[in-house]
Amino acid sequence: QVQLVESGGGLVQTGGSLRLSCAISRSTGTINPMAWYRQAPGKQRELVATITSSGFPGYVDSVKGRFTVSKDNAKSTMYLQMDSLEPEDTAVYYCNIGRFQSGRYVSSDLWGQGTQVTVSS
């Protein structure tokens, strides 16, 4: 059974940076399309960034220019570099393995435990 393990979260001040990692137990896991989601208290889980099988990234408008998604197939790991963090970025961040359908990312039911990111003002 494939497992996803997120890490790298923490507490930072506004304007700070964090780098999240998503380790996949299956050696070929990062070949699939993948994504980062986040869920703030009292809010629905939202898509933050995607990366295609070939490594092409996509972002929601609120993080464009601040976040960078990447992956290392040899390490079966996906990353999310987060710069210029804002209090509104505070959430639990999750990674997902999914697929693209008609240009839109479709998540699977395979999620990690999440990693908490807290940005203080």
C-alpha positions as YAML, in Angstrom:
chain: A
units: angstrom
residues:
- id: 1
  name: GLN
  ca: [0.00, 0.00, 0.00]
- id: 2
  name: VAL
  ca: [1.34, 3.40, -1.00]
- id: 3
  name: GLN
  ca: [1.89, 5.84, 1.84]
- id: 4
  name: LEU
  ca: [2.51, 9.59, 1.77]
- id: 5
  name: VAL
  ca: [4.41, 11.32, 4.56]
- id: 6
  name: GLU
  ca: [4.54, 15.11, 4.76]
- id: 7
  name: SER
  ca: [7.17, 16.98, 6.77]
- id: 8
  name: GLY
  ca: [8.78, 20.38, 7.08]
- id: 9
  name: GLY
  ca: [6.02, 22.41, 8.65]
- id: 10
  name: GLY
  ca: [6.54, 24.76, 11.56]
- id: 11
  name: LEU
  ca: [6.08, 28.24, 12.98]
- id: 12
  name: VAL
  ca: [7.49, 31.21, 11.08]
- id: 13
  name: GLN
  ca: [7.01, 34.95, 11.05]
- id: 14
  name: THR
  ca: [5.41, 36.85, 8.21]
- id: 15
  name: GLY
  ca: [7.81, 37.00, 5.30]
- id: 16
  name: GLY
  ca: [9.60, 33.84, 6.30]
- id: 17
  name: SER
  ca: [10.13, 30.62, 4.36]
- id: 18
  name: LEU
  ca: [9.52, 26.92, 4.79]
- id: 19
  name: ARG
  ca: [10.15, 23.90, 2.60]
- id: 20
  name: LEU
  ca: [7.68, 21.06, 2.80]
- id: 21
  name: SER
  ca: [8.47, 17.52, 1.70]
- id: 22
  name: CYS
  ca: [6.18, 14.67, 0.69]
- id: 23
  name: ALA
  ca: [7.86, 11.27, 0.74]
- id: 24
  name: ILE
  ca: [6.18, 8.46, -1.16]
- id: 25
  name: SER
  ca: [6.67, 4.86, -0.15]
- id: 26
  name: ARG
  ca: [6.40, 3.56, -3.71]
- id: 27
  name: SER
  ca: [9.56, 4.08, -5.76]
- id: 28
  name: THR
  ca: [7.67, 5.18, -8.86]
- id: 29
  name: GLY
  ca: [5.21, 7.34, -6.97]
- id: 30
  name: THR
  ca: [6.42, 10.71, -8.21]
- id: 31
  name: ILE
  ca: [5.88, 9.67, -11.82]
- id: 32
  name: ASN
  ca: [2.18, 10.33, -11.28]
- id: 33
  name: PRO
  ca: [0.64, 13.79, -11.20]
- id: 34
  name: MET
  ca: [0.74, 15.15, -7.68]
- id: 35
  name: ALA
  ca: [-0.55, 18.09, -5.72]
- id: 36
  name: TRP
  ca: [-0.34, 20.05, -2.50]
- id: 37
  name: TYR
  ca: [-3.51, 20.99, -0.66]
- id: 38
  name: ARG
  ca: [-4.09, 22.94, 2.53]
- id: 39
  name: GLN
  ca: [-6.86, 23.20, 5.07]
- id: 40
  name: ALA
  ca: [-7.21, 26.14, 7.44]
- id: 41
  name: PRO
  ca: [-9.33, 25.90, 10.60]
- id: 42
  name: GLY
  ca: [-13.02, 26.06, 9.76]
- id: 43
  name: LYS
  ca: [-12.38, 26.00, 6.03]
- id: 44
  name: GLN
  ca: [-12.54, 23.42, 3.29]
- id: 45
  name: ARG
  ca: [-9.42, 21.78, 1.96]
- id: 46
  name: GLU
  ca: [-8.15, 23.75, -1.04]
- id: 47
  name: LEU
  ca: [-5.77, 22.98, -3.87]
- id: 48
  name: VAL
  ca: [-2.52, 24.96, -3.68]
- id: 49
  name: ALA
  ca: [-0.16, 23.59, -6.32]
- id: 50
  name: THR
  ca: [0.06, 20.77, -8.84]
- id: 51
  name: ILE
  ca: [2.86, 19.11, -10.76]
- id: 52
  name: THR
  ca: [2.42, 16.96, -13.84]
- id: 53
  name: SER
  ca: [4.16, 13.70, -14.61]
- id: 54
  name: SER
  ca: [6.71, 15.63, -16.64]
- id: 55
  name: GLY
  ca: [7.26, 18.19, -13.90]
- id: 56
  name: PHE
  ca: [5.18, 21.10, -15.15]
- id: 57
  name: PRO
  ca: [3.89, 23.13, -12.19]
- id: 58
  name: GLY
  ca: [0.60, 24.88, -11.58]
- id: 59
  name: TYR
  ca: [-0.50, 27.22, -8.78]
- id: 60
  name: VAL
  ca: [-3.55, 28.91, -7.40]
- id: 61
  name: ASP
  ca: [-3.45, 32.67, -7.76]
- id: 62
  name: SER
  ca: [-2.94, 33.31, -4.05]
- id: 63
  name: VAL
  ca: [0.47, 31.60, -4.01]
- id: 64
  name: LYS
  ca: [1.81, 32.42, -7.48]
- id: 65
  name: GLY
  ca: [5.25, 33.98, -7.26]
- id: 66
  name: ARG
  ca: [5.69, 32.85, -3.65]
- id: 67
  name: PHE
  ca: [5.45, 29.04, -3.74]
- id: 68
  name: THR
  ca: [7.41, 26.61, -5.90]
- id: 69
  name: VAL
  ca: [6.49, 22.96, -6.36]
- id: 70
  name: SER
  ca: [9.08, 20.43, -7.50]
- id: 71
  name: LYS
  ca: [9.83, 16.74, -7.31]
- id: 72
  name: ASP
  ca: [12.79, 14.39, -7.25]
- id: 73
  name: ASN
  ca: [11.84, 11.11, -8.91]
- id: 74
  name: ALA
  ca: [15.03, 9.42, -7.71]
- id: 75
  name: LYS
  ca: [14.08, 10.20, -4.10]
- id: 76
  name: SER
  ca: [10.34, 9.64, -4.63]
- id: 77
  name: THR
  ca: [9.75, 12.99, -3.01]
- id: 78
  name: MET
  ca: [7.76, 16.10, -3.86]
- id: 79
  name: TYR
  ca: [8.56, 19.49, -2.39]
- id: 80
  name: LEU
  ca: [6.85, 22.79, -1.79]
- id: 81
  name: GLN
  ca: [9.13, 25.77, -1.28]
- id: 82
  name: MET
  ca: [7.13, 28.53, 0.40]
- id: 83
  name: ASP
  ca: [8.55, 32.04, 0.49]
- id: 84
  name: SER
  ca: [7.12, 35.39, 1.61]
- id: 85
  name: LEU
  ca: [4.72, 33.57, 3.88]
- id: 86
  name: GLU
  ca: [1.63, 35.39, 5.11]
- id: 87
  name: PRO
  ca: [-0.70, 34.68, 8.05]
- id: 88
  name: GLU
  ca: [-3.31, 33.62, 5.50]
- id: 89
  name: ASP
  ca: [-1.05, 30.69, 4.59]
- id: 90
  name: THR
  ca: [-1.57, 29.17, 8.03]
- id: 91
  name: ALA
  ca: [-3.05, 25.69, 7.53]
- id: 92
  name: VAL
  ca: [-2.35, 21.98, 7.57]
- id: 93
  name: TYR
  ca: [-0.70, 21.08, 4.28]
- id: 94
  name: TYR
  ca: [-1.33, 17.73, 2.59]
- id: 95
  name: CYS
  ca: [0.09, 16.03, -0.47]
- id: 96
  name: ASN
  ca: [-1.87, 13.86, -2.87]
- id: 97
  name: ILE
  ca: [-1.29, 11.58, -5.84]
- id: 98
  name: GLY
  ca: [-3.93, 12.02, -8.49]
- id: 99
  name: ARG
  ca: [-4.53, 12.61, -12.17]
- id: 100
  name: PHE
  ca: [-5.46, 15.28, -14.65]
- id: 101
  name: GLN
  ca: [-8.79, 15.16, -16.44]
- id: 102
  name: SER
  ca: [-9.74, 17.79, -19.01]
- id: 103
  name: GLY
  ca: [-6.92, 19.96, -17.72]
- id: 104
  name: ARG
  ca: [-8.04, 19.86, -14.10]
- id: 105
  name: TYR
  ca: [-6.37, 18.01, -11.27]
- id: 106
  name: VAL
  ca: [-8.48, 15.23, -9.81]
- id: 107
  name: SER
  ca: [-7.42, 14.06, -6.37]
- id: 108
  name: SER
  ca: [-7.35, 10.48, -5.21]
- id: 109
  name: ASP
  ca: [-8.28, 9.28, -1.75]
- id: 110
  name: LEU
  ca: [-4.62, 8.79, -0.92]
- id: 111
  name: TRP
  ca: [-3.54, 11.45, 1.61]
- id: 112
  name: GLY
  ca: [-0.77, 11.84, 4.12]
- id: 113
  name: GLN
  ca: [-1.23, 12.89, 7.73]
- id: 114
  name: GLY
  ca: [-0.46, 16.52, 6.93]
- id: 115
  name: THR
  ca: [2.05, 19.00, 8.31]
- id: 116
  name: GLN
  ca: [1.10, 22.17, 10.19]
- id: 117
  name: VAL
  ca: [2.27, 25.54, 8.91]
- id: 118
  name: THR
  ca: [1.71, 28.53, 11.17]
- id: 119
  name: VAL
  ca: [2.63, 32.05, 10.10]
- id: 120
  name: SER
  ca: [2.61, 34.67, 12.83]
- id: 121
  name: SER
  ca: [1.94, 38.33, 12.13]
...
